[in-house]
PDB file of N, CA and C in Angstrom:
ATOM      1  N   MET A 246     -12.995 -20.743 -13.006  1.00 62.00           N
ATOM      2  CA  MET A 246     -12.913 -19.350 -13.392  1.00 62.00           C
ATOM      3  C   MET A 246     -11.457 -19.015 -13.711  1.00 62.00           C
ATOM      4  N   PRO A 247     -11.243 -18.107 -14.598  1.00 75.00           N
ATOM      5  CA  PRO A 247      -9.863 -17.726 -14.890  1.00 75.00           C
ATOM      6  C   PRO A 247      -9.273 -16.909 -13.744  1.00 75.00           C
ATOM      7  N   ILE A 248      -7.962 -16.995 -13.646  1.00 85.00           N
ATOM      8  CA  ILE A 248      -7.253 -16.182 -12.674  1.00 85.00           C
ATOM      9  C   ILE A 248      -6.994 -14.821 -13.319  1.00 85.00           C
ATOM     10  N   ARG A 249      -7.314 -13.784 -12.598  1.00 82.00           N
ATOM     11  CA  ARG A 249      -7.038 -12.431 -13.067  1.00 82.00           C
ATOM     12  C   ARG A 249      -5.679 -12.010 -12.521  1.00 82.00           C
ATOM     13  N   VAL A 250      -4.918 -11.238 -13.284  1.00 81.00           N
ATOM     14  CA  VAL A 250      -3.575 -10.839 -12.890  1.00 81.00           C
ATOM     15  C   VAL A 250      -3.470  -9.321 -12.913  1.00 81.00           C
ATOM     16  N   VAL A 251      -2.917  -8.758 -11.833  1.00 77.00           N
ATOM     17  CA  VAL A 251      -2.570  -7.343 -11.820  1.00 77.00           C
ATOM     18  C   VAL A 251      -1.177  -7.262 -12.425  1.00 77.00           C
ATOM     19  N   ASN A 252      -1.046  -6.609 -13.553  1.00 67.00           N
ATOM     20  CA  ASN A 252       0.236  -6.543 -14.255  1.00 67.00           C
ATOM     21  C   ASN A 252       1.215  -5.626 -13.542  1.00 67.00           C
ATOM     22  N   GLY A 253       2.426  -6.123 -13.375  1.00 58.00           N
ATOM     23  CA  GLY A 253       3.473  -5.328 -12.761  1.00 58.00           C
ATOM     24  C   GLY A 253       3.293  -5.191 -11.263  1.00 58.00           C
ATOM     25  N   PHE A 254       4.111  -4.353 -10.666  1.00 60.00           N
ATOM     26  CA  PHE A 254       4.065  -4.068  -9.236  1.00 60.00           C
ATOM     27  C   PHE A 254       2.894  -3.136  -8.999  1.00 60.00           C
ATOM     28  N   ALA A 255       1.908  -3.581  -8.245  1.00 60.00           N
ATOM     29  CA  ALA A 255       0.657  -2.842  -8.099  1.00 60.00           C
ATOM     30  C   ALA A 255       0.617  -2.017  -6.820  1.00 60.00           C
ATOM     31  N   ASP A 256      -0.069  -0.906  -6.882  1.00 65.00           N
ATOM     32  CA  ASP A 256      -0.339  -0.105  -5.699  1.00 65.00           C
ATOM     33  C   ASP A 256      -1.345  -0.869  -4.836  1.00 65.00           C
ATOM     34  N   PRO A 257      -1.067  -1.051  -3.551  1.00 67.00           N
ATOM     35  CA  PRO A 257      -1.972  -1.832  -2.695  1.00 67.00           C
ATOM     36  C   PRO A 257      -3.405  -1.304  -2.663  1.00 67.00           C
ATOM     37  N   GLN A 258      -3.592   0.005  -2.721  1.00 64.00           N
ATOM     38  CA  GLN A 258      -4.954   0.548  -2.701  1.00 64.00           C
ATOM     39  C   GLN A 258      -5.693   0.205  -3.985  1.00 64.00           C
ATOM     40  N   VAL A 259      -4.983   0.237  -5.111  1.00 62.00           N
ATOM     41  CA  VAL A 259      -5.603  -0.143  -6.381  1.00 62.00           C
ATOM     42  C   VAL A 259      -6.046  -1.601  -6.319  1.00 62.00           C
ATOM     43  N   VAL A 260      -5.203  -2.458  -5.747  1.00 68.00           N
ATOM     44  CA  VAL A 260      -5.552  -3.875  -5.603  1.00 68.00           C
ATOM     45  C   VAL A 260      -6.778  -4.020  -4.719  1.00 68.00           C
ATOM     46  N   LYS A 261      -6.791  -3.333  -3.601  1.00 67.00           N
ATOM     47  CA  LYS A 261      -7.912  -3.416  -2.665  1.00 67.00           C
ATOM     48  C   LYS A 261      -9.222  -2.979  -3.328  1.00 67.00           C
ATOM     49  N   ASP A 262      -9.169  -1.899  -4.100  1.00 60.00           N
ATOM     50  CA  ASP A 262     -10.359  -1.378  -4.765  1.00 60.00           C
ATOM     51  C   ASP A 262     -10.836  -2.270  -5.907  1.00 60.00           C
ATOM     52  N   ALA A 263      -9.929  -3.055  -6.503  1.00 59.00           N
ATOM     53  CA  ALA A 263     -10.256  -3.854  -7.688  1.00 59.00           C
ATOM     54  C   ALA A 263     -10.754  -5.247  -7.358  1.00 59.00           C
ATOM     55  N   ILE A 264     -10.681  -5.641  -6.121  1.00 65.00           N
ATOM     56  CA  ILE A 264     -10.977  -7.026  -5.790  1.00 65.00           C
ATOM     57  C   ILE A 264     -12.451  -7.345  -5.958  1.00 65.00           C
ATOM     58  N   GLY A 265     -12.718  -8.357  -6.747  1.00 77.00           N
ATOM     59  CA  GLY A 265     -14.042  -8.924  -6.888  1.00 77.00           C
ATOM     60  C   GLY A 265     -13.942 -10.437  -6.759  1.00 77.00           C
ATOM     61  N   GLU A 266     -12.713 -10.914  -6.571  1.00 81.00           N
ATOM     62  CA  GLU A 266     -12.445 -12.346  -6.500  1.00 81.00           C
ATOM     63  C   GLU A 266     -12.570 -12.868  -5.070  1.00 81.00           C
ATOM     64  N   GLU A 267     -12.629 -14.189  -4.966  1.00 87.00           N
ATOM     65  CA  GLU A 267     -12.725 -14.836  -3.656  1.00 87.00           C
ATOM     66  C   GLU A 267     -11.369 -14.923  -2.966  1.00 87.00           C
ATOM     67  N   TYR A 268     -10.292 -14.985  -3.757  1.00 89.00           N
ATOM     68  CA  TYR A 268      -8.936 -15.134  -3.206  1.00 89.00           C
ATOM     69  C   TYR A 268      -7.999 -14.135  -3.863  1.00 89.00           C
ATOM     70  N   ILE A 269      -6.962 -13.771  -3.117  1.00 89.00           N
ATOM     71  CA  ILE A 269      -5.875 -12.987  -3.682  1.00 89.00           C
ATOM     72  C   ILE A 269      -4.589 -13.773  -3.449  1.00 89.00           C
ATOM     73  N   ILE A 270      -3.770 -13.860  -4.481  1.00 92.00           N
ATOM     74  CA  ILE A 270      -2.527 -14.639  -4.438  1.00 92.00           C
ATOM     75  C   ILE A 270      -1.369 -13.666  -4.611  1.00 92.00           C
ATOM     76  N   PHE A 271      -0.494 -13.605  -3.615  1.00 93.00           N
ATOM     77  CA  PHE A 271       0.684 -12.753  -3.675  1.00 93.00           C
ATOM     78  C   PHE A 271       1.873 -13.600  -4.113  1.00 93.00           C
ATOM     79  N   TYR A 272       2.474 -13.187  -5.211  1.00 94.00           N
ATOM     80  CA  TYR A 272       3.629 -13.871  -5.790  1.00 94.00           C
ATOM     81  C   TYR A 272       4.787 -12.891  -5.895  1.00 94.00           C
ATOM     82  N   SER A 273       6.002 -13.447  -6.017  1.00 95.00           N
ATOM     83  CA  SER A 273       7.154 -12.616  -6.355  1.00 95.00           C
ATOM     84  C   SER A 273       7.002 -12.169  -7.807  1.00 95.00           C
ATOM     85  N   SER A 274       7.574 -11.028  -8.115  1.00 92.00           N
ATOM     86  CA  SER A 274       7.491 -10.526  -9.484  1.00 92.00           C
ATOM     87  C   SER A 274       8.316 -11.388 -10.435  1.00 92.00           C
ATOM     88  N   ILE A 275       8.022 -11.260 -11.713  1.00 91.00           N
ATOM     89  CA  ILE A 275       8.707 -12.031 -12.748  1.00 91.00           C
ATOM     90  C   ILE A 275       9.970 -11.283 -13.157  1.00 91.00           C
ATOM     91  N   MET A 276      11.084 -11.992 -13.079  1.00 92.00           N
ATOM     92  CA  MET A 276      12.391 -11.445 -13.450  1.00 92.00           C
ATOM     93  C   MET A 276      13.027 -12.404 -14.450  1.00 92.00           C
ATOM     94  N   ASP A 277      13.478 -11.913 -15.551  1.00 93.00           N
ATOM     95  CA  ASP A 277      14.115 -12.748 -16.575  1.00 93.00           C
ATOM     96  C   ASP A 277      13.226 -13.928 -16.980  1.00 93.00           C
ATOM     97  N   GLY A 278      11.920 -13.677 -17.095  1.00 93.00           N
ATOM     98  CA  GLY A 278      10.996 -14.685 -17.581  1.00 93.00           C
ATOM     99  C   GLY A 278      10.435 -15.647 -16.555  1.00 93.00           C
ATOM    100  N   LYS A 279      10.822 -15.513 -15.273  1.00 95.00           N
ATOM    101  CA  LYS A 279      10.265 -16.397 -14.244  1.00 95.00           C
ATOM    102  C   LYS A 279      10.208 -15.656 -12.913  1.00 95.00           C
ATOM    103  N   MET A 280       9.366 -16.130 -12.019  1.00 95.00           N
ATOM    104  CA  MET A 280       9.286 -15.522 -10.694  1.00 95.00           C
ATOM    105  C   MET A 280      10.613 -15.746  -9.967  1.00 95.00           C
ATOM    106  N   TRP A 281      11.117 -14.716  -9.289  1.00 97.00           N
ATOM    107  CA  TRP A 281      12.416 -14.831  -8.629  1.00 97.00           C
ATOM    108  C   TRP A 281      12.354 -15.736  -7.401  1.00 97.00           C
ATOM    109  N   CYS A 282      11.202 -15.956  -6.819  1.00 97.00           N
ATOM    110  CA  CYS A 282      11.064 -16.779  -5.613  1.00 97.00           C
ATOM    111  C   CYS A 282      10.854 -18.250  -5.995  1.00 97.00           C
ATOM    112  N   PRO A 283      11.741 -19.147  -5.549  1.00 97.00           N
ATOM    113  CA  PRO A 283      11.582 -20.557  -5.898  1.00 97.00           C
ATOM    114  C   PRO A 283      10.307 -21.179  -5.318  1.00 97.00           C
ATOM    115  N   ASP A 284       9.865 -20.729  -4.146  1.00 98.00           N
ATOM    116  CA  ASP A 284       8.624 -21.262  -3.573  1.00 98.00           C
ATOM    117  C   ASP A 284       7.425 -20.899  -4.436  1.00 98.00           C
ATOM    118  N   CYS A 285       7.428 -19.689  -4.988  1.00 97.00           N
ATOM    119  CA  CYS A 285       6.343 -19.277  -5.886  1.00 97.00           C
ATOM    120  C   CYS A 285       6.325 -20.143  -7.142  1.00 97.00           C
ATOM    121  N   ARG A 286       7.500 -20.386  -7.689  1.00 97.00           N
ATOM    122  CA  ARG A 286       7.576 -21.255  -8.883  1.00 97.00           C
ATOM    123  C   ARG A 286       7.098 -22.668  -8.549  1.00 97.00           C
ATOM    124  N   ASP A 287       7.428 -23.157  -7.350  1.00 97.00           N
ATOM    125  CA  ASP A 287       7.051 -24.515  -6.961  1.00 97.00           C
ATOM    126  C   ASP A 287       5.539 -24.705  -6.855  1.00 97.00           C
ATOM    127  N   VAL A 288       4.805 -23.669  -6.436  1.00 97.00           N
ATOM    128  CA  VAL A 288       3.359 -23.824  -6.247  1.00 97.00           C
ATOM    129  C   VAL A 288       2.534 -23.361  -7.447  1.00 97.00           C
ATOM    130  N   GLU A 289       3.179 -22.810  -8.450  1.00 95.00           N
ATOM    131  CA  GLU A 289       2.449 -22.236  -9.583  1.00 95.00           C
ATOM    132  C   GLU A 289       1.524 -23.252 -10.263  1.00 95.00           C
ATOM    133  N   ILE A 290       1.989 -24.458 -10.482  1.00 95.00           N
ATOM    134  CA  ILE A 290       1.146 -25.471 -11.133  1.00 95.00           C
ATOM    135  C   ILE A 290      -0.055 -25.820 -10.263  1.00 95.00           C
ATOM    136  N   LEU A 291       0.163 -25.986  -8.967  1.00 95.00           N
ATOM    137  CA  LEU A 291      -0.936 -26.288  -8.046  1.00 95.00           C
ATOM    138  C   LEU A 291      -1.948 -25.145  -7.997  1.00 95.00           C
ATOM    139  N   VAL A 292      -1.465 -23.922  -7.953  1.00 95.00           N
ATOM    140  CA  VAL A 292      -2.365 -22.759  -7.951  1.00 95.00           C
ATOM    141  C   VAL A 292      -3.185 -22.736  -9.242  1.00 95.00           C
ATOM    142  N   ASN A 293      -2.547 -22.965 -10.374  1.00 93.00           N
ATOM    143  CA  ASN A 293      -3.289 -22.981 -11.643  1.00 93.00           C
ATOM    144  C   ASN A 293      -4.330 -24.086 -11.668  1.00 93.00           C
ATOM    145  N   ARG A 294      -3.972 -25.263 -11.183  1.00 93.00           N
ATOM    146  CA  ARG A 294      -4.947 -26.366 -11.129  1.00 93.00           C
ATOM    147  C   ARG A 294      -6.120 -26.031 -10.211  1.00 93.00           C
ATOM    148  N   THR A 295      -5.835 -25.365  -9.112  1.00 94.00           N
ATOM    149  CA  THR A 295      -6.859 -25.048  -8.122  1.00 94.00           C
ATOM    150  C   THR A 295      -7.802 -23.948  -8.595  1.00 94.00           C
ATOM    151  N   PHE A 296      -7.278 -22.949  -9.272  1.00 93.00           N
ATOM    152  CA  PHE A 296      -8.077 -21.765  -9.573  1.00 93.00           C
ATOM    153  C   PHE A 296      -8.466 -21.602 -11.049  1.00 93.00           C
ATOM    154  N   CYS A 297      -8.035 -22.475 -11.939  1.00 90.00           N
ATOM    155  CA  CYS A 297      -8.339 -22.292 -13.361  1.00 90.00           C
ATOM    156  C   CYS A 297      -9.475 -23.159 -13.886  1.00 90.00           C
ATOM    157  N   GLY A 298     -10.029 -24.024 -13.082  1.00 86.00           N
ATOM    158  CA  GLY A 298     -11.118 -24.878 -13.542  1.00 86.00           C
ATOM    159  C   GLY A 298     -12.436 -24.137 -13.677  1.00 86.00           C
ATOM    160  N   GLU A 299     -13.349 -24.736 -14.411  1.00 86.00           N
ATOM    161  CA  GLU A 299     -14.651 -24.115 -14.659  1.00 86.00           C
ATOM    162  C   GLU A 299     -15.402 -23.798 -13.369  1.00 86.00           C
ATOM    163  N   ASN A 300     -15.341 -24.690 -12.393  1.00 89.00           N
ATOM    164  CA  ASN A 300     -16.049 -24.491 -11.133  1.00 89.00           C
ATOM    165  C   ASN A 300     -15.123 -24.061  -9.995  1.00 89.00           C
ATOM    166  N   SER A 301     -13.969 -23.569 -10.339  1.00 92.00           N
ATOM    167  CA  SER A 301     -12.984 -23.165  -9.343  1.00 92.00           C
ATOM    168  C   SER A 301     -13.317 -21.796  -8.764  1.00 92.00           C
ATOM    169  N   PRO A 302     -12.810 -21.520  -7.567  1.00 90.00           N
ATOM    170  CA  PRO A 302     -13.002 -20.178  -7.015  1.00 90.00           C
ATOM    171  C   PRO A 302     -12.222 -19.146  -7.829  1.00 90.00           C
ATOM    172  N   SER A 303     -12.667 -17.909  -7.775  1.00 87.00           N
ATOM    173  CA  SER A 303     -11.982 -16.849  -8.510  1.00 87.00           C
ATOM    174  C   SER A 303     -10.787 -16.350  -7.707  1.00 87.00           C
ATOM    175  N   ALA A 304      -9.778 -15.867  -8.415  1.00 89.00           N
ATOM    176  CA  ALA A 304      -8.557 -15.408  -7.757  1.00 89.00           C
ATOM    177  C   ALA A 304      -7.918 -14.268  -8.537  1.00 89.00           C
ATOM    178  N   LEU A 305      -7.180 -13.451  -7.809  1.00 88.00           N
ATOM    179  CA  LEU A 305      -6.431 -12.346  -8.373  1.00 88.00           C
ATOM    180  C   LEU A 305      -4.969 -12.525  -7.982  1.00 88.00           C
ATOM    181  N   ILE A 306      -4.068 -12.519  -8.955  1.00 91.00           N
ATOM    182  CA  ILE A 306      -2.636 -12.613  -8.679  1.00 91.00           C
ATOM    183  C   ILE A 306      -2.052 -11.208  -8.624  1.00 91.00           C
ATOM    184  N   VAL A 307      -1.280 -10.958  -7.561  1.00 89.00           N
ATOM    185  CA  VAL A 307      -0.603  -9.679  -7.375  1.00 89.00           C
ATOM    186  C   VAL A 307       0.881  -9.967  -7.185  1.00 89.00           C
ATOM    187  N   TYR A 308       1.706  -9.245  -7.911  1.00 91.00           N
ATOM    188  CA  TYR A 308       3.153  -9.390  -7.783  1.00 91.00           C
ATOM    189  C   TYR A 308       3.681  -8.338  -6.805  1.00 91.00           C
ATOM    190  N   VAL A 309       4.449  -8.769  -5.807  1.00 91.00           N
ATOM    191  CA  VAL A 309       4.881  -7.903  -4.711  1.00 91.00           C
ATOM    192  C   VAL A 309       6.149  -7.104  -5.014  1.00 91.00           C
ATOM    193  N   GLY A 310       6.747  -7.323  -6.147  1.00 90.00           N
ATOM    194  CA  GLY A 310       7.957  -6.594  -6.516  1.00 90.00           C
ATOM    195  C   GLY A 310       9.130  -7.524  -6.730  1.00 90.00           C
ATOM    196  N   ASP A 311      10.239  -6.936  -7.207  1.00 92.00           N
ATOM    197  CA  ASP A 311      11.435  -7.750  -7.385  1.00 92.00           C
ATOM    198  C   ASP A 311      12.042  -8.053  -6.022  1.00 92.00           C
ATOM    199  N   ARG A 312      13.085  -8.838  -5.985  1.00 94.00           N
ATOM    200  CA  ARG A 312      13.676  -9.288  -4.716  1.00 94.00           C
ATOM    201  C   ARG A 312      14.059  -8.098  -3.833  1.00 94.00           C
ATOM    202  N   ALA A 313      14.686  -7.086  -4.402  1.00 94.00           N
ATOM    203  CA  ALA A 313      15.112  -5.920  -3.627  1.00 94.00           C
ATOM    204  C   ALA A 313      13.903  -5.156  -3.071  1.00 94.00           C
ATOM    205  N   GLU A 314      12.864  -4.980  -3.896  1.00 92.00           N
ATOM    206  CA  GLU A 314      11.650  -4.287  -3.430  1.00 92.00           C
ATOM    207  C   GLU A 314      10.968  -5.061  -2.310  1.00 92.00           C
ATOM    208  N   TRP A 315      10.929  -6.380  -2.430  1.00 94.00           N
ATOM    209  CA  TRP A 315      10.265  -7.207  -1.436  1.00 94.00           C
ATOM    210  C   TRP A 315      11.004  -7.190  -0.097  1.00 94.00           C
ATOM    211  N   ARG A 316      12.303  -7.139  -0.124  1.00 94.00           N
ATOM    212  CA  ARG A 316      13.101  -7.237   1.113  1.00 94.00           C
ATOM    213  C   ARG A 316      13.032  -5.992   1.988  1.00 94.00           C
ATOM    214  N   ILE A 317      12.682  -4.862   1.433  1.00 92.00           N
ATOM    215  CA  ILE A 317      12.645  -3.665   2.270  1.00 92.00           C
ATOM    216  C   ILE A 317      11.399  -3.698   3.165  1.00 92.00           C
ATOM    217  N   PRO A 318      11.561  -3.345   4.446  1.00 91.00           N
ATOM    218  CA  PRO A 318      10.425  -3.395   5.374  1.00 91.00           C
ATOM    219  C   PRO A 318       9.264  -2.495   4.970  1.00 91.00           C
ATOM    220  N   SER A 319       9.529  -1.461   4.180  1.00 89.00           N
ATOM    221  CA  SER A 319       8.464  -0.544   3.781  1.00 89.00           C
ATOM    222  C   SER A 319       7.706  -0.995   2.526  1.00 89.00           C
ATOM    223  N   ASN A 320       7.980  -2.218   2.039  1.00 89.00           N
ATOM    224  CA  ASN A 320       7.213  -2.714   0.897  1.00 89.00           C
ATOM    225  C   ASN A 320       5.732  -2.585   1.243  1.00 89.00           C
ATOM    226  N   PRO A 321       4.937  -1.970   0.376  1.00 85.00           N
ATOM    227  CA  PRO A 321       3.541  -1.675   0.719  1.00 85.00           C
ATOM    228  C   PRO A 321       2.674  -2.904   1.009  1.00 85.00           C
ATOM    229  N   PHE A 322       3.075  -4.085   0.545  1.00 87.00           N
ATOM    230  CA  PHE A 322       2.284  -5.278   0.832  1.00 87.00           C
ATOM    231  C   PHE A 322       2.634  -5.888   2.187  1.00 87.00           C
ATOM    232  N   ARG A 323       3.757  -5.482   2.768  1.00 88.00           N
ATOM    233  CA  ARG A 323       4.153  -5.987   4.086  1.00 88.00           C
ATOM    234  C   ARG A 323       3.341  -5.339   5.201  1.00 88.00           C
ATOM    235  N   GLY A 324       2.822  -4.157   4.967  1.00 81.00           N
ATOM    236  CA  GLY A 324       2.059  -3.436   5.976  1.00 81.00           C
ATOM    237  C   GLY A 324       0.659  -3.160   5.477  1.00 81.00           C
ATOM    238  N   GLY A 325       0.052  -2.169   6.048  1.00 76.00           N
ATOM    239  CA  GLY A 325      -1.282  -1.763   5.619  1.00 76.00           C
ATOM    240  C   GLY A 325      -2.303  -2.870   5.769  1.00 76.00           C
ATOM    241  N   ALA A 326      -3.186  -2.952   4.824  1.00 77.00           N
ATOM    242  CA  ALA A 326      -4.286  -3.924   4.896  1.00 77.00           C
ATOM    243  C   ALA A 326      -3.825  -5.360   4.697  1.00 77.00           C
ATOM    244  N   TRP A 327      -2.694  -5.577   4.005  1.00 82.00           N
ATOM    245  CA  TRP A 327      -2.331  -6.928   3.602  1.00 82.00           C
ATOM    246  C   TRP A 327      -1.448  -7.659   4.596  1.00 82.00           C
ATOM    247  N   LYS A 328      -0.431  -7.010   5.134  1.00 89.00           N
ATOM    248  CA  LYS A 328       0.474  -7.620   6.121  1.00 89.00           C
ATOM    249  C   LYS A 328       1.054  -8.964   5.651  1.00 89.00           C
ATOM    250  N   VAL A 329       1.454  -9.024   4.396  1.00 92.00           N
ATOM    251  CA  VAL A 329       2.056 -10.234   3.828  1.00 92.00           C
ATOM    252  C   VAL A 329       3.475 -10.358   4.362  1.00 92.00           C
ATOM    253  N   THR A 330       3.800 -11.513   4.926  1.00 94.00           N
ATOM    254  CA  THR A 330       5.136 -11.713   5.493  1.00 94.00           C
ATOM    255  C   THR A 330       6.013 -12.626   4.645  1.00 94.00           C
ATOM    256  N   SER A 331       5.406 -13.344   3.702  1.00 95.00           N
ATOM    257  CA  SER A 331       6.181 -14.225   2.838  1.00 95.00           C
ATOM    258  C   SER A 331       5.417 -14.451   1.541  1.00 95.00           C
ATOM    259  N   VAL A 332       6.145 -14.841   0.525  1.00 96.00           N
ATOM    260  CA  VAL A 332       5.516 -15.211  -0.739  1.00 96.00           C
ATOM    261  C   VAL A 332       5.916 -16.640  -1.060  1.00 96.00           C
ATOM    262  N   PRO A 333       5.017 -17.398  -1.617  1.00 98.00           N
ATOM    263  CA  PRO A 333       3.650 -17.053  -1.980  1.00 98.00           C
ATOM    264  C   PRO A 333       2.741 -16.992  -0.749  1.00 98.00           C
ATOM    265  N   THR A 334       1.716 -16.157  -0.840  1.00 96.00           N
ATOM    266  CA  THR A 334       0.672 -16.072   0.179  1.00 96.00           C
ATOM    267  C   THR A 334      -0.667 -16.047  -0.536  1.00 96.00           C
ATOM    268  N   ILE A 335      -1.608 -16.837  -0.035  1.00 94.00           N
ATOM    269  CA  ILE A 335      -2.969 -16.856  -0.580  1.00 94.00           C
ATOM    270  C   ILE A 335      -3.907 -16.443   0.545  1.00 94.00           C
ATOM    271  N   ILE A 336      -4.719 -15.425   0.279  1.00 89.00           N
ATOM    272  CA  ILE A 336      -5.664 -14.919   1.278  1.00 89.00           C
ATOM    273  C   ILE A 336      -7.078 -15.052   0.738  1.00 89.00           C
ATOM    274  N   ARG A 337      -7.948 -15.616   1.553  1.00 88.00           N
ATOM    275  CA  ARG A 337      -9.363 -15.689   1.178  1.00 88.00           C
ATOM    276  C   ARG A 337     -10.002 -14.336   1.485  1.00 88.00           C
ATOM    277  N   ILE A 338     -10.585 -13.731   0.464  1.00 82.00           N
ATOM    278  CA  ILE A 338     -11.153 -12.401   0.586  1.00 82.00           C
ATOM    279  C   ILE A 338     -12.615 -12.425   1.015  1.00 82.00           C
ATOM    280  N   LYS A 339     -13.368 -13.324   0.426  1.00 71.00           N
ATOM    281  CA  LYS A 339     -14.789 -13.365   0.790  1.00 71.00           C
ATOM    282  C   LYS A 339     -15.293 -14.796   0.790  1.00 71.00           C
ATOM    283  N   ASP A 340     -16.360 -14.982   1.507  1.00 62.00           N
ATOM    284  CA  ASP A 340     -16.973 -16.301   1.641  1.00 62.00           C
ATOM    285  C   ASP A 340     -17.533 -16.751   0.309  1.00 62.00           C
ATOM    286  N   ALA A 341     -17.231 -17.974  -0.055  1.00 46.00           N
ATOM    287  CA  ALA A 341     -17.667 -18.504  -1.353  1.00 46.00           C
ATOM    288  C   ALA A 341     -19.126 -18.940  -1.355  1.00 46.00           C
ATOM    289  N   SER A 342     -19.766 -18.973  -0.222  1.00 47.00           N
ATOM    290  CA  SER A 342     -21.168 -19.439  -0.188  1.00 47.00           C
ATOM    291  C   SER A 342     -22.160 -18.397  -0.575  1.00 47.00           C
TER     292      SER A 342
END
């Protein structure tokens, strides 16, 4: 299945309401043509291989903001329903069976 992407820095409630995928992938936002987080860049090929195949699980990519937005403790993805503590983070949303 193709990976769906929430464009830009997304409101966490909008992301929560839009989820129909089995997984959600939290990445650093794209700055100057690439994700600012080196760990996110390192796993991008593996994530694409895992989630882009015909029989692959569905996934939604969400960008958590630029480096400055991510570092503040009040970043909306750090709290609330998501509680993301690092990027990249992959969360299984629903059972694939």
